[in-house]
mmCIF file of C-alpha atoms in Angstrom:
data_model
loop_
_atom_site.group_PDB
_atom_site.id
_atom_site.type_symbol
_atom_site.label_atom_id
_atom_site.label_comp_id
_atom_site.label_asym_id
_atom_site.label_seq_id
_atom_site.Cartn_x
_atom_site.Cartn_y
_atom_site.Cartn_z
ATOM 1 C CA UNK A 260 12.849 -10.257 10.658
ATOM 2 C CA UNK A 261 10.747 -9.618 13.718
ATOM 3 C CA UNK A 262 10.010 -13.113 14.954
ATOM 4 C CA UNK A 263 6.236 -13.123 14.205
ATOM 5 C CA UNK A 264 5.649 -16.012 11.745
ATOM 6 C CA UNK A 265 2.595 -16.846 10.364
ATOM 7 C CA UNK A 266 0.946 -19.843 9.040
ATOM 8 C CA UNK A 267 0.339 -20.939 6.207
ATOM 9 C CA UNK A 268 1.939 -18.195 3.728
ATOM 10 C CA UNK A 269 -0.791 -18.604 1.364
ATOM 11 C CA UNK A 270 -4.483 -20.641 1.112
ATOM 12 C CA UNK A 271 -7.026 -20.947 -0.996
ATOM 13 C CA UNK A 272 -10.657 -22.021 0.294
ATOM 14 C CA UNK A 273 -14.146 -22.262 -1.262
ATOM 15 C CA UNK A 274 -16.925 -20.300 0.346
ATOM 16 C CA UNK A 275 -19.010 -21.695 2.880
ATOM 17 C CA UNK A 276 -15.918 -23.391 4.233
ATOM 18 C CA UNK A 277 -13.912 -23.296 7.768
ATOM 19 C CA UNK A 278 -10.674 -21.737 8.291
ATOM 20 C CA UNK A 279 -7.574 -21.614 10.596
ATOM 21 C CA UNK A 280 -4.967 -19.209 10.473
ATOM 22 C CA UNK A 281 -1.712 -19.321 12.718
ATOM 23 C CA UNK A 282 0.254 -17.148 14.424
ATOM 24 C CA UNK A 283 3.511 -17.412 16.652
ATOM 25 C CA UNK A 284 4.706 -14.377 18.705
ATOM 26 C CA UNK A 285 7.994 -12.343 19.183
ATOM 27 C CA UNK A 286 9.660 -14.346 22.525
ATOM 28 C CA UNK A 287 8.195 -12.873 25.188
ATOM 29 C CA UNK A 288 5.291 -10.732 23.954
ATOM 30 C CA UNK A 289 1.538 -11.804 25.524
ATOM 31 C CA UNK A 290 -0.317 -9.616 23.521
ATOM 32 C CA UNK A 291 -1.576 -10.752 20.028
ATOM 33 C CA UNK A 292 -3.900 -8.827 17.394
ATOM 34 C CA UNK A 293 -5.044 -9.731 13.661
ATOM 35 C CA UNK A 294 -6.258 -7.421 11.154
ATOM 36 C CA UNK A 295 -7.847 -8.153 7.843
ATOM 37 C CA UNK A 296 -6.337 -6.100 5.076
ATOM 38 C CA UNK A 297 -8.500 -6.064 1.814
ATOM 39 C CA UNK A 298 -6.480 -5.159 -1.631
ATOM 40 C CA UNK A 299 -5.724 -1.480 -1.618
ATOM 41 C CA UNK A 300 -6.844 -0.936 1.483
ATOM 42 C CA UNK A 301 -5.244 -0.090 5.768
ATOM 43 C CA UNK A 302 -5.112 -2.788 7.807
ATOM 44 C CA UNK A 303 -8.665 -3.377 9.523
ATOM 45 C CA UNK A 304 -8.070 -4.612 13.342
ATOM 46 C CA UNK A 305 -10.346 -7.504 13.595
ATOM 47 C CA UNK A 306 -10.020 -8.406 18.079
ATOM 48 C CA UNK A 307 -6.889 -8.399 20.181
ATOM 49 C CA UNK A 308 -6.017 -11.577 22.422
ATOM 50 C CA UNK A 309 -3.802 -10.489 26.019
ATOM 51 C CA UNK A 310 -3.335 -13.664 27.973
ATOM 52 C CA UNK A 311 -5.349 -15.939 26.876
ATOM 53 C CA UNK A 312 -8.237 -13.981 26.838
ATOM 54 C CA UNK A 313 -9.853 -11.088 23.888
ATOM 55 C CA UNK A 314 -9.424 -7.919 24.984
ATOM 56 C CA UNK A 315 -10.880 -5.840 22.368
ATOM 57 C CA UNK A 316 -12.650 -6.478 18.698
ATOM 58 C CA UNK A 317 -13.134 -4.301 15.501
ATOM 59 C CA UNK A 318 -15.918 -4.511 13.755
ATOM 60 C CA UNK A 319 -15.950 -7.650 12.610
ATOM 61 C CA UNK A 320 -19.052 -10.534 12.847
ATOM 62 C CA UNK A 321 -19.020 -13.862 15.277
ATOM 63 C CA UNK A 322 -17.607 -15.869 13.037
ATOM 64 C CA UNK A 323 -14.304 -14.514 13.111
ATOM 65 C CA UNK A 324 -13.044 -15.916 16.211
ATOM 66 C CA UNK A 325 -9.678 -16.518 17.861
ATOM 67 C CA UNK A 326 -7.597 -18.245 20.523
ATOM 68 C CA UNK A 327 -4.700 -17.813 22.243
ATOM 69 C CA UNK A 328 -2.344 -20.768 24.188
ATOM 70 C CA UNK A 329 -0.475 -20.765 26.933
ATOM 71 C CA UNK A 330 2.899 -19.963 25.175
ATOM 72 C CA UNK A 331 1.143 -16.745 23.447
ATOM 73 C CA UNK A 332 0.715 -18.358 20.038
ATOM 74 C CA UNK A 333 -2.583 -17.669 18.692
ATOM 75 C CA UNK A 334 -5.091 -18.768 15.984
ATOM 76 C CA UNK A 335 -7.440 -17.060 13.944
ATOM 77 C CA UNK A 336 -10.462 -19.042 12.979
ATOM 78 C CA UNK A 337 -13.076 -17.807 10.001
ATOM 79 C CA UNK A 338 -16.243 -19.556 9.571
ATOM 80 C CA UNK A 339 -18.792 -19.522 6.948
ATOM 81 C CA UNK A 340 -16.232 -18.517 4.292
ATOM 82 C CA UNK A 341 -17.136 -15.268 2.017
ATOM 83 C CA UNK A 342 -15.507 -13.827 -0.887
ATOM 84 C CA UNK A 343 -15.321 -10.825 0.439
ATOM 85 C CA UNK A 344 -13.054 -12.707 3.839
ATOM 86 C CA UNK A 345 -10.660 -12.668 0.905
ATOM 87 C CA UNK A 346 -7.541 -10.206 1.850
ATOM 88 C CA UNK A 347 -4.098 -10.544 3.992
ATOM 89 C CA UNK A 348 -4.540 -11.263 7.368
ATOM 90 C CA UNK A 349 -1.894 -9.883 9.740
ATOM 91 C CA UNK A 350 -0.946 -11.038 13.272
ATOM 92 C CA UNK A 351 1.168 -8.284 15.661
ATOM 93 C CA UNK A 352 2.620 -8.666 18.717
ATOM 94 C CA UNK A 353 3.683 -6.592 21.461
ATOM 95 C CA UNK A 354 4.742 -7.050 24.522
ATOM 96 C CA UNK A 355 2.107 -5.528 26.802
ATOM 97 C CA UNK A 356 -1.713 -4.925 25.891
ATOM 98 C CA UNK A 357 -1.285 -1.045 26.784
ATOM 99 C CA UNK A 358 -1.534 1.923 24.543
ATOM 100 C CA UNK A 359 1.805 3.374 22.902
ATOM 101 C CA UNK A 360 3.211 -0.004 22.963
ATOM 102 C CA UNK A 361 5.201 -1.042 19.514
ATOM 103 C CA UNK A 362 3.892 -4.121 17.862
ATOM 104 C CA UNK A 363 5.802 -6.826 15.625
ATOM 105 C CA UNK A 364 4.300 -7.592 12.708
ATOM 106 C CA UNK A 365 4.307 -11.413 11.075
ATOM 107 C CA UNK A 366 4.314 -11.387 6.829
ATOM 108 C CA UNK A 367 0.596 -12.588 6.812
ATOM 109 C CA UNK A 368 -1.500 -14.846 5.017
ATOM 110 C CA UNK A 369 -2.787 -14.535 2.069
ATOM 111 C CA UNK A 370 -6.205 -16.204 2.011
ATOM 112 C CA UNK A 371 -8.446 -16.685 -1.353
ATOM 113 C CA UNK A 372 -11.968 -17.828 -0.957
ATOM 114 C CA UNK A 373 -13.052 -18.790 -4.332
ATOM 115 C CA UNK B 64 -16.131 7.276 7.128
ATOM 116 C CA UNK B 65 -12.513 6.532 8.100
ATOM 117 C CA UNK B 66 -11.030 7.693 11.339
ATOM 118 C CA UNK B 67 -7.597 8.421 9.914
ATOM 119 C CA UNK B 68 -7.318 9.495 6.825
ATOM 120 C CA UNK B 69 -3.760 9.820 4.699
ATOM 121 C CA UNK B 70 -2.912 12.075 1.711
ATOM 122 C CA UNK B 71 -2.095 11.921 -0.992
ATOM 123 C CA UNK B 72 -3.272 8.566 -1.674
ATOM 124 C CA UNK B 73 -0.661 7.588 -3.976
ATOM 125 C CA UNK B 74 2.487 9.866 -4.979
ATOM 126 C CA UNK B 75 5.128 8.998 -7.334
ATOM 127 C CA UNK B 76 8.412 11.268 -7.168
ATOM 128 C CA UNK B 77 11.852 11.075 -9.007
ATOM 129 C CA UNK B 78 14.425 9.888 -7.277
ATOM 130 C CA UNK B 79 16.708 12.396 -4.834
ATOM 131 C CA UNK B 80 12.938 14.384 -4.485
ATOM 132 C CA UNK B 81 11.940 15.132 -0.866
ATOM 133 C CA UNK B 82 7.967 14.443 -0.230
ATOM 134 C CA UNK B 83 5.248 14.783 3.042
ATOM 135 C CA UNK B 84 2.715 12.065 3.664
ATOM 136 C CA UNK B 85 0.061 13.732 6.000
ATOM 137 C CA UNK B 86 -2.049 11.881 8.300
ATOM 138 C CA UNK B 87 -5.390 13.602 9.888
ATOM 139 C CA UNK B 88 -7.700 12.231 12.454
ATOM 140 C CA UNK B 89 -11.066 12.543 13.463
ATOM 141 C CA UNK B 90 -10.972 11.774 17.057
ATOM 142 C CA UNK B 91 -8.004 12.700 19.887
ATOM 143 C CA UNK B 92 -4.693 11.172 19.030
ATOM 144 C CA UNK B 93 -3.233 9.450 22.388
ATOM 145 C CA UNK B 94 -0.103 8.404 20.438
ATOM 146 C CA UNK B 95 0.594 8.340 16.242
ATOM 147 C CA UNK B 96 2.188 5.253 14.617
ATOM 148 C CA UNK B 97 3.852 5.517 11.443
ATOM 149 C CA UNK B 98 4.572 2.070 9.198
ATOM 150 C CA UNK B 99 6.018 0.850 5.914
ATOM 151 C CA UNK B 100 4.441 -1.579 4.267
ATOM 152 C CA UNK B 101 6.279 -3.490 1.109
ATOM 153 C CA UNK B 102 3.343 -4.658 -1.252
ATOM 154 C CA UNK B 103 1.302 -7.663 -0.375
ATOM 155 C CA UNK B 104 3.923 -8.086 2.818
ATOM 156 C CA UNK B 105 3.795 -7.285 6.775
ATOM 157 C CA UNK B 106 4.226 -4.259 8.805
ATOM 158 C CA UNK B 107 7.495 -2.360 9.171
ATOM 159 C CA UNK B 108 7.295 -0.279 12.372
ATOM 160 C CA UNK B 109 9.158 3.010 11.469
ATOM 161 C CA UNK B 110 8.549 5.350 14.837
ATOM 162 C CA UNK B 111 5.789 6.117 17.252
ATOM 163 C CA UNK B 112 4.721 9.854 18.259
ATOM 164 C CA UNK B 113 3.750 10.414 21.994
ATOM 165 C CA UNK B 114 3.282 13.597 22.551
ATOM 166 C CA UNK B 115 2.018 16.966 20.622
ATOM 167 C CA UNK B 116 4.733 18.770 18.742
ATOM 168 C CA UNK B 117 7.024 15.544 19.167
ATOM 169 C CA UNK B 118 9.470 15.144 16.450
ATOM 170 C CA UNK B 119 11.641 11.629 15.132
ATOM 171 C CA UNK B 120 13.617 10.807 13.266
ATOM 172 C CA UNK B 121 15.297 7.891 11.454
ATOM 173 C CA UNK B 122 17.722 8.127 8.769
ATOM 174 C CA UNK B 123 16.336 10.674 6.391
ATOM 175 C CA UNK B 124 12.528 9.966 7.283
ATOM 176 C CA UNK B 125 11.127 12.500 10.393
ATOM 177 C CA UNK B 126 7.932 11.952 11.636
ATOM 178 C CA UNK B 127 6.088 14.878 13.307
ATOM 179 C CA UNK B 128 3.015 15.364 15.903
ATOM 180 C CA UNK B 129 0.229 18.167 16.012
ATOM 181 C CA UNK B 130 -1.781 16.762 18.946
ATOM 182 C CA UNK B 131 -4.244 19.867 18.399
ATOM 183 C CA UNK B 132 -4.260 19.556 14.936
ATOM 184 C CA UNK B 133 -5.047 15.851 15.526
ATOM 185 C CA UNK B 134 -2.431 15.257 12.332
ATOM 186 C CA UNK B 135 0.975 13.528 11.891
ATOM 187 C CA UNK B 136 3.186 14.121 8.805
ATOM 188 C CA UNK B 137 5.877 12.126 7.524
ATOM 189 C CA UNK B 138 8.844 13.700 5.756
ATOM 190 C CA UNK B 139 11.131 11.785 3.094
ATOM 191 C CA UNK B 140 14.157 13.548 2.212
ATOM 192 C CA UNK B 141 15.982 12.768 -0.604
ATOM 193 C CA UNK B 142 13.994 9.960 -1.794
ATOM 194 C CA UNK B 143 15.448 6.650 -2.567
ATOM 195 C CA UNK B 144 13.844 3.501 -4.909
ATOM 196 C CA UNK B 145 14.049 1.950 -1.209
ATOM 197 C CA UNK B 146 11.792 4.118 0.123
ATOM 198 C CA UNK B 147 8.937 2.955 -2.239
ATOM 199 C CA UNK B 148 5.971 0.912 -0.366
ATOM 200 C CA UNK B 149 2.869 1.467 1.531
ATOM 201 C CA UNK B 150 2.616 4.257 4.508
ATOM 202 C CA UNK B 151 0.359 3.714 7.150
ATOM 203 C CA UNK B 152 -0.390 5.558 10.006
ATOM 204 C CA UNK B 153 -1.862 4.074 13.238
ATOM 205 C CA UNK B 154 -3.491 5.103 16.227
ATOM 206 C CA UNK B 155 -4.549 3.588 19.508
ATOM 207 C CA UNK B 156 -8.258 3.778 20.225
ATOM 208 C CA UNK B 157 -10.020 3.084 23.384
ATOM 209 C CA UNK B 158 -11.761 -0.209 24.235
ATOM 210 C CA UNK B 159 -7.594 -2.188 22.988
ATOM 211 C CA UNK B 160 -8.644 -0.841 19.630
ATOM 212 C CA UNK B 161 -5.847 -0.138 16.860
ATOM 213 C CA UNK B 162 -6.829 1.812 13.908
ATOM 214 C CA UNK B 163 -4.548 2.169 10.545
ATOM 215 C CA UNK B 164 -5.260 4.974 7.934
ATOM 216 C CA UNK B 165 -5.943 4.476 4.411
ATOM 217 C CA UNK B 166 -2.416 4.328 3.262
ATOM 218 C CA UNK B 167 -0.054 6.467 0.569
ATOM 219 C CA UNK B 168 1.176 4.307 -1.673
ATOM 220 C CA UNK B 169 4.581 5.875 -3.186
ATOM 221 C CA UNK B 170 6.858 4.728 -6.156
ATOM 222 C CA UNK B 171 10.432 6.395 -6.472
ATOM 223 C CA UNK B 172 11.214 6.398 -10.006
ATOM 224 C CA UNK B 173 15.385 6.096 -10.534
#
């Protein structure tokens, strides 16, 4: 267990749709980052959030967009559903936004845009 | 193109077998993760390289560093049906980027 959890553990959404995907951080890490991982495939790291505010973004379009709160939790929000959004998304935390820095990772969600 | 790139892809050995996952980059390594991933689950963190020619190790997995080579390896020895899951390597990147490889899937047959 590393005290990432992640919700919800599984979703199912139709394309064109909105959604929100949850993430609560080890105790006393500020630094949150979600990747998208496609079947078969290595993580992809979609944007990084270091309190409160995005620090750094993969490759990914506008519409994925996140938060983070006060107590370090942080959301991932997809709009304008596409199949191809369909894939685990993983949250990681760590305690400090620098380089060589472990990160925690949560189980994921498993989202399916049909 | 990927910037880190793992072989073999897959790999299935027999049980008690040792095996090397290699990990090659195309840019300067500033630090080499190495994680185990069960199928369809999160991330296990497994060690973290710093420096060129570093060396880990954790039970009967050792990780090793070739900054000038830009390329990790990761060494099983006597493989066990537990070791069997995804390996990824990671690296930072500048900009608060974090880059995985492709993976190496590996099944340890009893």
């Amino acid at each position: 267990e590393t005290g990432v959890t992640q919700s919800p553990t599984h979703l199912i959404k139709t394309r064109g749709q909105q959604v929100t995907l949850r993430c609560s951080s080890q105790s006393g890490h500020n630094t949150v980052s979600w990747y998208q991982q496609a079947l078969g495939q290595g993580p992809q790291f979609i944007f990084q959030y270091y309190r409160e505010e995005e620090n750094g973004r993969g490759n990914f379009p506008p519409r994925f967009s996140g938060l983070q709160f006060p107590n370090y939790s942080s959301e991932l929000n997809v709009n304008a559903l596409e199949l191809d959004d369909s894939a685990l998304y993983l949250c990681a935390s760590s305690l400090e936004a620098t380089v060589n820095t472990e990160a925690f990772f949560g189980q994921g969600t498993r989202l399916t845009v049909v | 193109s990927q910037e880190l790139e793992q072989s073999p892809q897959s790999l299935i050995v027999q049980e008690g077998k040792n095996l090397t996952i290699n990990c090659t980059s195309s840019k300067t390594l500033y630090g080499l993760y190495w994680y185990k991933q069960k199928y369809g689950e999160g991330l296990i963190f497994l060690m973290m390289l710093q420096k060129g020619g570093e060396e880990k190790s954790h039970e009967k997995i050792t990780a090793k560093l070739d900054e000038k080579k830009q390329q990790s390896s990761l060494h099983i020895t006597a493989s066990q049906p537990s070791h069997a899951g995804i390996y990824l390597c990671g690296a930072d990147r500048p900009g608060n980027q974090f880059y995985f490889g492709t993976g190496t899937s590996l099944t340890v047959i009893p």
